[in-house]
């Protein structure tokens, strides 16, 4: 019996020694960070932007109009646009009746809600003027610090303001309750298309790019409904005469912005673990296992390869996952995770979606809508 207990004690001591040795090895391996890889340096070069005056930057002006999801309640918030419940319901109804259907349904909605539309437009004249000013902004340039989840623009609020502005154009001057002022709408769509096309080809994040895509798609749907009865305005929107094409520069800008988005998330995660209320052991583990430069390198490898890869729906020629994402060989995967395990696990999530194909599919969708619209001229 004593011999058995002694053997168990020796075995337990060996296990403890092995675990201690493993921990010491992991600490030693993770004691330092990497240096920037060529891919990281390349992405940083894609991120460089020429300075733009704030008063010409539509992005900066949008922040003053609708704010971001991370804004705190402050006196400045009082000046930001926000619809009351009745007006919000009106914009939803307008969008469903006039953007997604046909002119018969749209006219009926305008007729049934004529007095309410007039009242809401009068109540938000100042805000509608802000959107008109936004459309005149010649540039759209997102700041580095705003490429983070908590600093995303309140897009739904901006689109509500856009719906109000379109309703204002529809009513125009001297129109009856159910009529549409096509000339006024043409002027609005011309400016609105130029603005959102600028966002579409200047955005640095998939979120901004997707919002611009949605705005352009709504314009084309609405124009298609009007064109069934009046085609003359189509030739007056110059941007509809040429394809919505994405260039190599567009992919470099958007995907490098997504790389920066990931960096900002990791940096915030690291900073959050170092606040005074965080237990010491968690602060130590975070410092040990969060490696900012290596994280940058891992994401850069993915995004640079994504930019370089041709677009294809064939899974066999999609990006090959690195070995640390290989679930078929757990021992090999475990060995790969000996350094910066958290960063590598998070990096694997990028390989689950073909972001470039998603961008191309969106572009193909609005290009098809544009082509169909031009055929009706």
mmCIF file of C-alpha atoms in Angstrom:
data_model
loop_
_atom_site.group_PDB
_atom_site.id
_atom_site.type_symbol
_atom_site.label_atom_id
_atom_site.label_comp_id
_atom_site.label_asym_id
_atom_site.label_seq_id
_atom_site.Cartn_x
_atom_site.Cartn_y
_atom_site.Cartn_z
ATOM 1 C CA UNK A 1 0.000 0.000 0.000
ATOM 2 C CA UNK A 2 2.815 2.381 0.940
ATOM 3 C CA UNK A 3 4.590 1.562 -2.304
ATOM 4 C CA UNK A 4 1.429 2.412 -4.234
ATOM 5 C CA UNK A 5 1.025 5.725 -2.422
ATOM 6 C CA UNK A 6 4.678 6.520 -3.021
ATOM 7 C CA UNK A 7 4.272 5.767 -6.743
ATOM 8 C CA UNK A 8 1.207 7.995 -6.907
ATOM 9 C CA UNK A 9 3.136 10.761 -5.149
ATOM 10 C CA UNK A 10 6.040 10.438 -7.586
ATOM 11 C CA UNK A 11 3.641 10.456 -10.517
ATOM 12 C CA UNK A 12 1.856 13.541 -9.186
ATOM 13 C CA UNK A 13 5.199 15.272 -8.678
ATOM 14 C CA UNK A 14 6.223 14.440 -12.245
ATOM 15 C CA UNK A 15 2.938 15.787 -13.592
ATOM 16 C CA UNK A 16 3.331 18.987 -11.584
ATOM 17 C CA UNK A 17 6.905 19.377 -12.780
ATOM 18 C CA UNK A 18 5.811 18.829 -16.370
ATOM 19 C CA UNK A 19 3.029 21.396 -16.046
ATOM 20 C CA UNK A 20 5.396 23.879 -14.408
ATOM 21 C CA UNK A 21 7.969 23.277 -17.125
ATOM 22 C CA UNK A 22 5.293 23.787 -19.814
ATOM 23 C CA UNK A 23 4.152 27.054 -18.239
ATOM 24 C CA UNK A 24 7.734 28.303 -17.970
ATOM 25 C CA UNK A 25 8.330 27.412 -21.634
ATOM 26 C CA UNK A 26 5.140 29.190 -22.722
ATOM 27 C CA UNK A 27 6.090 32.268 -20.709
ATOM 28 C CA UNK A 28 9.540 32.268 -22.281
ATOM 29 C CA UNK A 29 8.162 31.761 -25.806
ATOM 30 C CA UNK A 30 5.599 34.551 -25.375
ATOM 31 C CA UNK A 31 7.950 36.932 -23.566
ATOM 32 C CA UNK A 32 8.498 39.153 -26.626
ATOM 33 C CA UNK A 33 6.551 40.349 -29.649
ATOM 34 C CA UNK A 34 7.466 40.021 -33.329
ATOM 35 C CA UNK A 35 8.660 42.754 -35.643
ATOM 36 C CA UNK A 36 6.438 44.100 -38.417
ATOM 37 C CA UNK A 37 6.174 41.769 -41.384
ATOM 38 C CA UNK A 38 6.425 42.912 -45.037
ATOM 39 C CA UNK A 39 2.654 42.382 -45.324
ATOM 40 C CA UNK A 40 1.996 44.691 -42.368
ATOM 41 C CA UNK A 41 4.247 47.363 -43.848
ATOM 42 C CA UNK A 42 2.442 47.015 -47.182
ATOM 43 C CA UNK A 43 -0.993 47.427 -45.575
ATOM 44 C CA UNK A 44 0.215 50.461 -43.633
ATOM 45 C CA UNK A 45 1.246 51.998 -46.950
ATOM 46 C CA UNK A 46 -2.287 51.374 -48.292
ATOM 47 C CA UNK A 47 -3.713 53.211 -45.281
ATOM 48 C CA UNK A 48 -1.919 56.497 -45.951
ATOM 49 C CA UNK A 49 -4.248 59.377 -46.809
ATOM 50 C CA UNK A 50 -3.794 62.944 -47.924
ATOM 51 C CA UNK A 51 -5.044 65.432 -45.306
ATOM 52 C CA UNK A 52 -8.461 66.924 -46.020
ATOM 53 C CA UNK A 53 -9.939 70.051 -44.474
ATOM 54 C CA UNK A 54 -12.686 69.181 -41.995
ATOM 55 C CA UNK A 55 -15.189 71.562 -43.600
ATOM 56 C CA UNK A 56 -14.905 69.602 -46.889
ATOM 57 C CA UNK A 57 -15.100 66.143 -45.324
ATOM 58 C CA UNK A 58 -18.560 64.553 -45.473
ATOM 59 C CA UNK A 59 -17.529 61.959 -42.885
ATOM 60 C CA UNK A 60 -16.676 64.600 -40.293
ATOM 61 C CA UNK A 61 -19.879 66.513 -41.007
ATOM 62 C CA UNK A 62 -21.963 63.330 -40.703
ATOM 63 C CA UNK A 63 -20.559 62.839 -37.201
ATOM 64 C CA UNK A 64 -21.880 66.261 -36.177
ATOM 65 C CA UNK A 65 -25.321 65.504 -37.641
ATOM 66 C CA UNK A 66 -26.087 61.964 -36.404
ATOM 67 C CA UNK A 67 -23.128 60.974 -34.205
ATOM 68 C CA UNK A 68 -21.854 57.460 -33.485
ATOM 69 C CA UNK A 69 -23.047 54.527 -31.384
ATOM 70 C CA UNK A 70 -20.322 55.221 -28.830
ATOM 71 C CA UNK A 71 -21.277 58.820 -28.157
ATOM 72 C CA UNK A 72 -22.046 59.634 -24.548
ATOM 73 C CA UNK A 73 -24.978 61.809 -23.522
ATOM 74 C CA UNK A 74 -23.766 65.392 -23.516
ATOM 75 C CA UNK A 75 -25.030 68.894 -24.323
ATOM 76 C CA UNK A 76 -23.657 68.423 -27.854
ATOM 77 C CA UNK A 77 -26.019 65.509 -28.396
ATOM 78 C CA UNK A 78 -28.993 67.871 -28.311
ATOM 79 C CA UNK A 79 -27.956 69.259 -31.703
ATOM 80 C CA UNK A 80 -27.858 65.817 -33.326
ATOM 81 C CA UNK A 81 -30.705 64.655 -35.525
ATOM 82 C CA UNK A 82 -33.231 62.265 -33.992
ATOM 83 C CA UNK A 83 -36.771 61.534 -35.175
ATOM 84 C CA UNK A 84 -39.747 61.150 -32.873
ATOM 85 C CA UNK A 85 -41.674 57.870 -32.990
ATOM 86 C CA UNK A 86 -44.395 59.126 -35.357
ATOM 87 C CA UNK A 87 -41.868 60.519 -37.834
ATOM 88 C CA UNK A 88 -39.789 57.348 -37.657
ATOM 89 C CA UNK A 89 -42.887 55.303 -38.474
ATOM 90 C CA UNK A 90 -43.581 57.632 -41.413
ATOM 91 C CA UNK A 91 -40.104 57.096 -42.922
ATOM 92 C CA UNK A 92 -40.488 53.319 -42.578
ATOM 93 C CA UNK A 93 -43.823 53.465 -44.347
ATOM 94 C CA UNK A 94 -42.396 55.692 -47.069
ATOM 95 C CA UNK A 95 -39.489 53.333 -47.637
ATOM 96 C CA UNK A 96 -41.800 50.327 -47.926
ATOM 97 C CA UNK A 97 -44.284 52.077 -50.231
ATOM 98 C CA UNK A 98 -42.018 54.125 -52.500
ATOM 99 C CA UNK A 99 -38.583 52.467 -52.543
ATOM 100 C CA UNK A 100 -39.549 48.808 -52.580
ATOM 101 C CA UNK A 101 -42.712 48.751 -54.716
ATOM 102 C CA UNK A 102 -44.223 50.839 -57.555
ATOM 103 C CA UNK A 103 -45.573 54.319 -58.234
ATOM 104 C CA UNK A 104 -49.190 53.312 -57.710
ATOM 105 C CA UNK A 105 -48.451 52.182 -54.152
ATOM 106 C CA UNK A 106 -46.184 55.185 -53.596
ATOM 107 C CA UNK A 107 -48.796 57.690 -54.755
ATOM 108 C CA UNK A 108 -51.411 56.106 -52.525
ATOM 109 C CA UNK A 109 -49.058 56.415 -49.547
ATOM 110 C CA UNK A 110 -48.319 60.059 -50.383
ATOM 111 C CA UNK A 111 -52.046 60.786 -50.706
ATOM 112 C CA UNK A 112 -52.982 59.056 -47.450
ATOM 113 C CA UNK A 113 -50.197 60.741 -45.454
ATOM 114 C CA UNK A 114 -50.056 64.146 -47.154
ATOM 115 C CA UNK A 115 -50.766 66.278 -44.094
ATOM 116 C CA UNK A 116 -48.420 64.262 -41.875
ATOM 117 C CA UNK A 117 -45.610 64.421 -44.451
ATOM 118 C CA UNK A 118 -46.014 68.214 -44.669
ATOM 119 C CA UNK A 119 -45.987 68.551 -40.879
ATOM 120 C CA UNK A 120 -42.894 66.370 -40.443
ATOM 121 C CA UNK A 121 -40.998 68.178 -43.210
ATOM 122 C CA UNK A 122 -41.815 71.520 -41.576
ATOM 123 C CA UNK A 123 -40.705 70.214 -38.177
ATOM 124 C CA UNK A 124 -37.339 69.004 -39.461
ATOM 125 C CA UNK A 125 -36.471 71.726 -41.973
ATOM 126 C CA UNK A 126 -33.189 72.501 -40.245
ATOM 127 C CA UNK A 127 -32.111 68.857 -40.327
ATOM 128 C CA UNK A 128 -33.127 68.449 -43.971
ATOM 129 C CA UNK A 129 -30.955 71.490 -44.742
ATOM 130 C CA UNK A 130 -28.085 69.674 -42.995
ATOM 131 C CA UNK A 131 -28.493 66.698 -45.332
ATOM 132 C CA UNK A 132 -28.540 69.060 -48.319
ATOM 133 C CA UNK A 133 -25.265 70.515 -47.096
ATOM 134 C CA UNK A 134 -23.848 67.013 -46.594
ATOM 135 C CA UNK A 135 -24.544 66.191 -50.251
ATOM 136 C CA UNK A 136 -22.376 69.149 -51.275
ATOM 137 C CA UNK A 137 -19.320 67.822 -49.417
ATOM 138 C CA UNK A 138 -16.617 66.988 -52.006
ATOM 139 C CA UNK A 139 -14.777 64.355 -49.922
ATOM 140 C CA UNK A 140 -15.405 61.372 -47.667
ATOM 141 C CA UNK A 141 -12.459 60.351 -45.499
ATOM 142 C CA UNK A 142 -12.793 58.214 -42.358
ATOM 143 C CA UNK A 143 -10.369 58.803 -39.497
ATOM 144 C CA UNK A 144 -8.269 55.927 -38.155
ATOM 145 C CA UNK A 145 -9.764 56.076 -34.649
ATOM 146 C CA UNK A 146 -13.298 55.749 -36.034
ATOM 147 C CA UNK A 147 -12.549 52.336 -37.513
ATOM 148 C CA UNK A 148 -13.842 50.639 -34.358
ATOM 149 C CA UNK A 149 -17.205 49.100 -33.332
ATOM 150 C CA UNK A 150 -18.101 51.779 -30.777
ATOM 151 C CA UNK A 151 -17.395 54.592 -33.250
ATOM 152 C CA UNK A 152 -19.665 53.429 -36.063
ATOM 153 C CA UNK A 153 -21.926 56.103 -37.528
ATOM 154 C CA UNK A 154 -25.618 55.855 -36.639
ATOM 155 C CA UNK A 155 -26.446 54.853 -40.184
ATOM 156 C CA UNK A 156 -30.140 54.152 -39.593
ATOM 157 C CA UNK A 157 -30.582 57.729 -38.355
ATOM 158 C CA UNK A 158 -28.780 59.103 -41.402
ATOM 159 C CA UNK A 159 -31.008 57.050 -43.717
ATOM 160 C CA UNK A 160 -34.116 58.378 -41.947
ATOM 161 C CA UNK A 161 -32.889 61.897 -42.662
ATOM 162 C CA UNK A 162 -32.284 60.894 -46.279
ATOM 163 C CA UNK A 163 -35.875 59.610 -46.562
ATOM 164 C CA UNK A 164 -37.169 62.928 -45.234
ATOM 165 C CA UNK A 165 -35.040 64.769 -47.788
ATOM 166 C CA UNK A 166 -36.364 62.597 -50.615
ATOM 167 C CA UNK A 167 -39.946 63.194 -49.472
ATOM 168 C CA UNK A 168 -39.217 66.924 -49.555
ATOM 169 C CA UNK A 169 -37.995 66.590 -53.149
ATOM 170 C CA UNK A 170 -41.037 64.515 -54.101
ATOM 171 C CA UNK A 171 -43.438 67.169 -52.866
ATOM 172 C CA UNK A 172 -41.378 69.886 -54.554
ATOM 173 C CA UNK A 173 -43.496 72.971 -55.190
ATOM 174 C CA UNK A 174 -47.138 73.279 -56.202
ATOM 175 C CA UNK A 175 -47.789 69.520 -56.232
ATOM 176 C CA UNK A 176 -50.990 67.813 -55.208
ATOM 177 C CA UNK A 177 -51.104 65.219 -52.459
ATOM 178 C CA UNK A 178 -50.344 62.235 -54.686
ATOM 179 C CA UNK A 179 -48.209 63.797 -57.436
ATOM 180 C CA UNK A 180 -44.432 63.624 -57.672
ATOM 181 C CA UNK A 181 -42.318 66.593 -58.718
ATOM 182 C CA UNK A 182 -40.002 64.747 -61.119
ATOM 183 C CA UNK A 183 -37.808 67.792 -61.758
ATOM 184 C CA UNK A 184 -37.203 68.287 -58.037
ATOM 185 C CA UNK A 185 -36.557 64.563 -57.574
ATOM 186 C CA UNK A 186 -34.056 64.629 -60.471
ATOM 187 C CA UNK A 187 -32.081 67.426 -58.833
ATOM 188 C CA UNK A 188 -32.066 65.530 -55.533
ATOM 189 C CA UNK A 189 -31.078 62.169 -57.047
ATOM 190 C CA UNK A 190 -28.252 63.767 -59.020
ATOM 191 C CA UNK A 191 -26.690 65.168 -55.832
ATOM 192 C CA UNK A 192 -27.515 62.094 -53.748
ATOM 193 C CA UNK A 193 -25.971 59.729 -56.301
ATOM 194 C CA UNK A 194 -22.757 61.735 -56.491
ATOM 195 C CA UNK A 195 -22.447 61.779 -52.709
ATOM 196 C CA UNK A 196 -23.076 58.072 -52.128
ATOM 197 C CA UNK A 197 -20.936 57.060 -55.087
ATOM 198 C CA UNK A 198 -18.156 59.076 -53.435
ATOM 199 C CA UNK A 199 -18.687 57.162 -50.180
ATOM 200 C CA UNK A 200 -18.783 53.891 -52.134
ATOM 201 C CA UNK A 201 -15.364 54.592 -53.667
ATOM 202 C CA UNK A 202 -13.784 56.316 -50.643
ATOM 203 C CA UNK A 203 -14.933 54.242 -47.650
ATOM 204 C CA UNK A 204 -12.301 52.450 -45.580
ATOM 205 C CA UNK A 205 -14.510 49.860 -43.921
ATOM 206 C CA UNK A 206 -16.939 47.226 -45.116
ATOM 207 C CA UNK A 207 -19.658 48.837 -42.995
ATOM 208 C CA UNK A 208 -19.383 52.229 -44.738
ATOM 209 C CA UNK A 209 -19.057 50.544 -48.122
ATOM 210 C CA UNK A 210 -22.157 48.440 -47.432
ATOM 211 C CA UNK A 211 -24.164 51.500 -46.385
ATOM 212 C CA UNK A 212 -23.195 53.288 -49.604
ATOM 213 C CA UNK A 213 -24.209 50.167 -51.545
ATOM 214 C CA UNK A 214 -27.626 50.213 -49.832
ATOM 215 C CA UNK A 215 -28.108 53.903 -50.641
ATOM 216 C CA UNK A 216 -27.233 53.390 -54.318
ATOM 217 C CA UNK A 217 -29.516 50.347 -54.525
ATOM 218 C CA UNK A 218 -32.424 52.322 -53.057
ATOM 219 C CA UNK A 219 -31.842 55.135 -55.570
ATOM 220 C CA UNK A 220 -31.946 52.697 -58.470
ATOM 221 C CA UNK A 221 -35.085 50.938 -57.183
ATOM 222 C CA UNK A 222 -36.880 54.264 -56.781
ATOM 223 C CA UNK A 223 -35.689 55.488 -60.191
ATOM 224 C CA UNK A 224 -36.915 52.268 -61.806
ATOM 225 C CA UNK A 225 -40.406 52.877 -60.420
ATOM 226 C CA UNK A 226 -40.474 56.472 -61.721
ATOM 227 C CA UNK A 227 -39.033 55.431 -65.099
ATOM 228 C CA UNK A 228 -42.064 53.225 -65.749
ATOM 229 C CA UNK A 229 -44.023 56.462 -66.204
ATOM 230 C CA UNK A 230 -41.388 59.104 -66.981
ATOM 231 C CA UNK A 231 -38.011 58.158 -68.474
ATOM 232 C CA UNK A 232 -36.752 61.642 -69.333
ATOM 233 C CA UNK A 233 -34.922 62.194 -66.035
ATOM 234 C CA UNK A 234 -32.643 59.127 -66.427
ATOM 235 C CA UNK A 235 -30.222 60.808 -68.822
ATOM 236 C CA UNK A 236 -29.762 63.692 -66.378
ATOM 237 C CA UNK A 237 -28.057 61.529 -63.725
ATOM 238 C CA UNK A 238 -24.544 61.389 -65.169
ATOM 239 C CA UNK A 239 -23.197 58.672 -62.843
ATOM 240 C CA UNK A 240 -25.858 56.226 -64.004
ATOM 241 C CA UNK A 241 -24.397 56.334 -67.510
ATOM 242 C CA UNK A 242 -21.175 54.533 -66.467
ATOM 243 C CA UNK A 243 -20.636 51.218 -64.603
ATOM 244 C CA UNK A 244 -20.177 51.001 -60.843
ATOM 245 C CA UNK A 245 -16.719 49.444 -61.123
ATOM 246 C CA UNK A 246 -14.429 48.437 -58.246
ATOM 247 C CA UNK A 247 -10.703 48.908 -58.861
ATOM 248 C CA UNK A 248 -7.670 47.321 -57.266
ATOM 249 C CA UNK A 249 -7.246 50.527 -55.258
ATOM 250 C CA UNK A 250 -10.776 50.116 -53.885
ATOM 251 C CA UNK A 251 -9.948 46.622 -52.607
ATOM 252 C CA UNK A 252 -6.665 47.827 -51.076
ATOM 253 C CA UNK A 253 -8.398 50.715 -49.306
ATOM 254 C CA UNK A 254 -11.380 48.759 -47.955
ATOM 255 C CA UNK A 255 -9.478 45.654 -46.864
ATOM 256 C CA UNK A 256 -6.643 47.632 -45.267
ATOM 257 C CA UNK A 257 -9.360 49.529 -43.388
ATOM 258 C CA UNK A 258 -10.728 46.207 -42.135
ATOM 259 C CA UNK A 259 -7.194 45.308 -41.041
ATOM 260 C CA UNK A 260 -7.056 48.557 -39.054
ATOM 261 C CA UNK A 261 -10.527 47.809 -37.651
ATOM 262 C CA UNK A 262 -9.133 44.540 -36.260
ATOM 263 C CA UNK A 263 -6.084 46.292 -34.844
ATOM 264 C CA UNK A 264 -8.254 48.817 -33.012
ATOM 265 C CA UNK A 265 -10.325 45.992 -31.500
ATOM 266 C CA UNK A 266 -7.204 44.183 -30.266
ATOM 267 C CA UNK A 267 -5.691 47.370 -28.835
ATOM 268 C CA UNK A 268 -8.912 48.162 -26.979
ATOM 269 C CA UNK A 269 -9.037 44.613 -25.660
ATOM 270 C CA UNK A 270 -5.475 44.961 -24.374
ATOM 271 C CA UNK A 271 -6.208 48.362 -22.801
ATOM 272 C CA UNK A 272 -9.401 47.115 -21.115
ATOM 273 C CA UNK A 273 -7.470 44.357 -19.345
ATOM 274 C CA UNK A 274 -5.036 46.870 -17.846
ATOM 275 C CA UNK A 275 -7.534 49.032 -15.965
ATOM 276 C CA UNK A 276 -7.098 49.238 -12.190
ATOM 277 C CA UNK A 277 -10.159 47.104 -11.388
ATOM 278 C CA UNK A 278 -8.842 44.130 -13.400
ATOM 279 C CA UNK A 279 -7.252 41.409 -11.228
ATOM 280 C CA UNK A 280 -3.460 41.308 -11.408
ATOM 281 C CA UNK A 281 -3.368 37.779 -12.809
ATOM 282 C CA UNK A 282 -5.640 38.794 -15.710
ATOM 283 C CA UNK A 283 -3.444 41.802 -16.450
ATOM 284 C CA UNK A 284 -0.408 39.515 -16.478
ATOM 285 C CA UNK A 285 -2.084 36.946 -18.756
ATOM 286 C CA UNK A 286 -3.197 39.691 -21.152
ATOM 287 C CA UNK A 287 0.311 41.128 -21.379
ATOM 288 C CA UNK A 288 1.659 37.640 -21.920
ATOM 289 C CA UNK A 289 -0.767 36.372 -24.547
ATOM 290 C CA UNK A 290 -1.873 39.499 -26.461
ATOM 291 C CA UNK A 291 0.846 40.319 -28.996
ATOM 292 C CA UNK A 292 -0.180 43.435 -30.978
ATOM 293 C CA UNK A 293 2.496 43.261 -33.679
ATOM 294 C CA UNK A 294 2.068 39.534 -34.277
ATOM 295 C CA UNK A 295 -1.699 40.055 -34.415
ATOM 296 C CA UNK A 296 -1.125 42.735 -37.049
ATOM 297 C CA UNK A 297 1.089 40.366 -39.016
ATOM 298 C CA UNK A 298 -1.469 37.547 -38.906
ATOM 299 C CA UNK A 299 -4.284 39.764 -40.171
ATOM 300 C CA UNK A 300 -2.021 41.381 -42.746
ATOM 301 C CA UNK A 301 -1.183 37.983 -44.241
ATOM 302 C CA UNK A 302 -4.894 37.315 -44.728
ATOM 303 C CA UNK A 303 -5.848 40.712 -46.152
ATOM 304 C CA UNK A 304 -2.856 41.068 -48.464
ATOM 305 C CA UNK A 305 -3.502 37.590 -49.883
ATOM 306 C CA UNK A 306 -7.199 38.456 -50.210
ATOM 307 C CA UNK A 307 -6.385 41.572 -52.235
ATOM 308 C CA UNK A 308 -4.032 39.631 -54.509
ATOM 309 C CA UNK A 309 -6.305 36.603 -55.025
ATOM 310 C CA UNK A 310 -8.650 36.631 -58.039
ATOM 311 C CA UNK A 311 -12.333 36.545 -57.199
ATOM 312 C CA UNK A 312 -13.834 33.081 -57.519
ATOM 313 C CA UNK A 313 -16.781 31.087 -56.218
ATOM 314 C CA UNK A 314 -14.701 27.915 -56.558
ATOM 315 C CA UNK A 315 -13.850 26.759 -53.013
ATOM 316 C CA UNK A 316 -10.798 24.874 -54.259
ATOM 317 C CA UNK A 317 -8.953 28.065 -55.119
ATOM 318 C CA UNK A 318 -10.037 30.135 -52.111
ATOM 319 C CA UNK A 319 -7.476 31.246 -49.554
ATOM 320 C CA UNK A 320 -5.737 28.321 -47.857
ATOM 321 C CA UNK A 321 -6.009 28.438 -44.064
ATOM 322 C CA UNK A 322 -2.729 28.463 -42.146
ATOM 323 C CA UNK A 323 -1.690 25.408 -40.157
ATOM 324 C CA UNK A 324 -2.784 26.877 -36.824
ATOM 325 C CA UNK A 325 -6.374 26.793 -38.113
ATOM 326 C CA UNK A 326 -6.148 23.142 -39.164
ATOM 327 C CA UNK A 327 -8.677 21.230 -37.044
ATOM 328 C CA UNK A 328 -7.809 17.938 -38.766
ATOM 329 C CA UNK A 329 -4.596 17.595 -36.789
ATOM 330 C CA UNK A 330 -5.104 18.750 -33.198
ATOM 331 C CA UNK A 331 -1.547 18.039 -32.084
ATOM 332 C CA UNK A 332 -0.100 20.075 -34.923
ATOM 333 C CA UNK A 333 -2.638 22.843 -34.249
ATOM 334 C CA UNK A 334 -1.748 22.822 -30.533
ATOM 335 C CA UNK A 335 1.931 23.085 -31.384
ATOM 336 C CA UNK A 336 1.239 26.044 -33.683
ATOM 337 C CA UNK A 337 -0.645 27.791 -30.855
ATOM 338 C CA UNK A 338 2.378 27.783 -28.535
ATOM 339 C CA UNK A 339 2.978 31.434 -29.462
ATOM 340 C CA UNK A 340 0.244 34.140 -29.386
ATOM 341 C CA UNK A 341 -2.591 31.580 -29.148
ATOM 342 C CA UNK A 342 -5.333 34.193 -28.692
ATOM 343 C CA UNK A 343 -4.269 36.136 -31.767
ATOM 344 C CA UNK A 344 -4.098 33.019 -33.903
ATOM 345 C CA UNK A 345 -7.517 31.770 -32.800
ATOM 346 C CA UNK A 346 -9.099 35.142 -33.630
ATOM 347 C CA UNK A 347 -7.227 35.258 -36.942
ATOM 348 C CA UNK A 348 -8.764 31.945 -37.990
ATOM 349 C CA UNK A 349 -12.222 33.537 -37.986
ATOM 350 C CA UNK A 350 -11.245 35.703 -40.981
ATOM 351 C CA UNK A 351 -10.798 32.632 -43.188
ATOM 352 C CA UNK A 352 -14.436 31.637 -42.717
ATOM 353 C CA UNK A 353 -15.685 34.376 -45.091
ATOM 354 C CA UNK A 354 -14.510 35.470 -48.531
ATOM 355 C CA UNK A 355 -14.743 39.218 -47.962
ATOM 356 C CA UNK A 356 -13.571 40.113 -51.448
ATOM 357 C CA UNK A 357 -16.280 37.960 -53.039
ATOM 358 C CA UNK A 358 -18.837 39.693 -50.815
ATOM 359 C CA UNK A 359 -17.694 43.097 -52.081
ATOM 360 C CA UNK A 360 -17.830 41.932 -55.695
ATOM 361 C CA UNK A 361 -21.308 40.450 -55.271
ATOM 362 C CA UNK A 362 -22.606 43.764 -53.917
ATOM 363 C CA UNK A 363 -21.050 45.608 -56.837
ATOM 364 C CA UNK A 364 -22.559 43.155 -59.331
ATOM 365 C CA UNK A 365 -25.997 43.675 -57.793
ATOM 366 C CA UNK A 366 -26.100 47.448 -58.173
ATOM 367 C CA UNK A 367 -24.437 47.227 -61.579
ATOM 368 C CA UNK A 368 -27.209 44.894 -62.745
ATOM 369 C CA UNK A 369 -29.822 47.333 -61.432
ATOM 370 C CA UNK A 370 -28.061 50.213 -63.200
ATOM 371 C CA UNK A 371 -27.840 48.281 -66.471
ATOM 372 C CA UNK A 372 -31.518 47.343 -66.320
ATOM 373 C CA UNK A 373 -32.428 50.963 -65.678
ATOM 374 C CA UNK A 374 -30.391 52.244 -68.607
ATOM 375 C CA UNK A 375 -32.104 49.787 -70.968
ATOM 376 C CA UNK A 376 -35.398 51.556 -70.294
ATOM 377 C CA UNK A 377 -34.088 54.904 -71.613
#
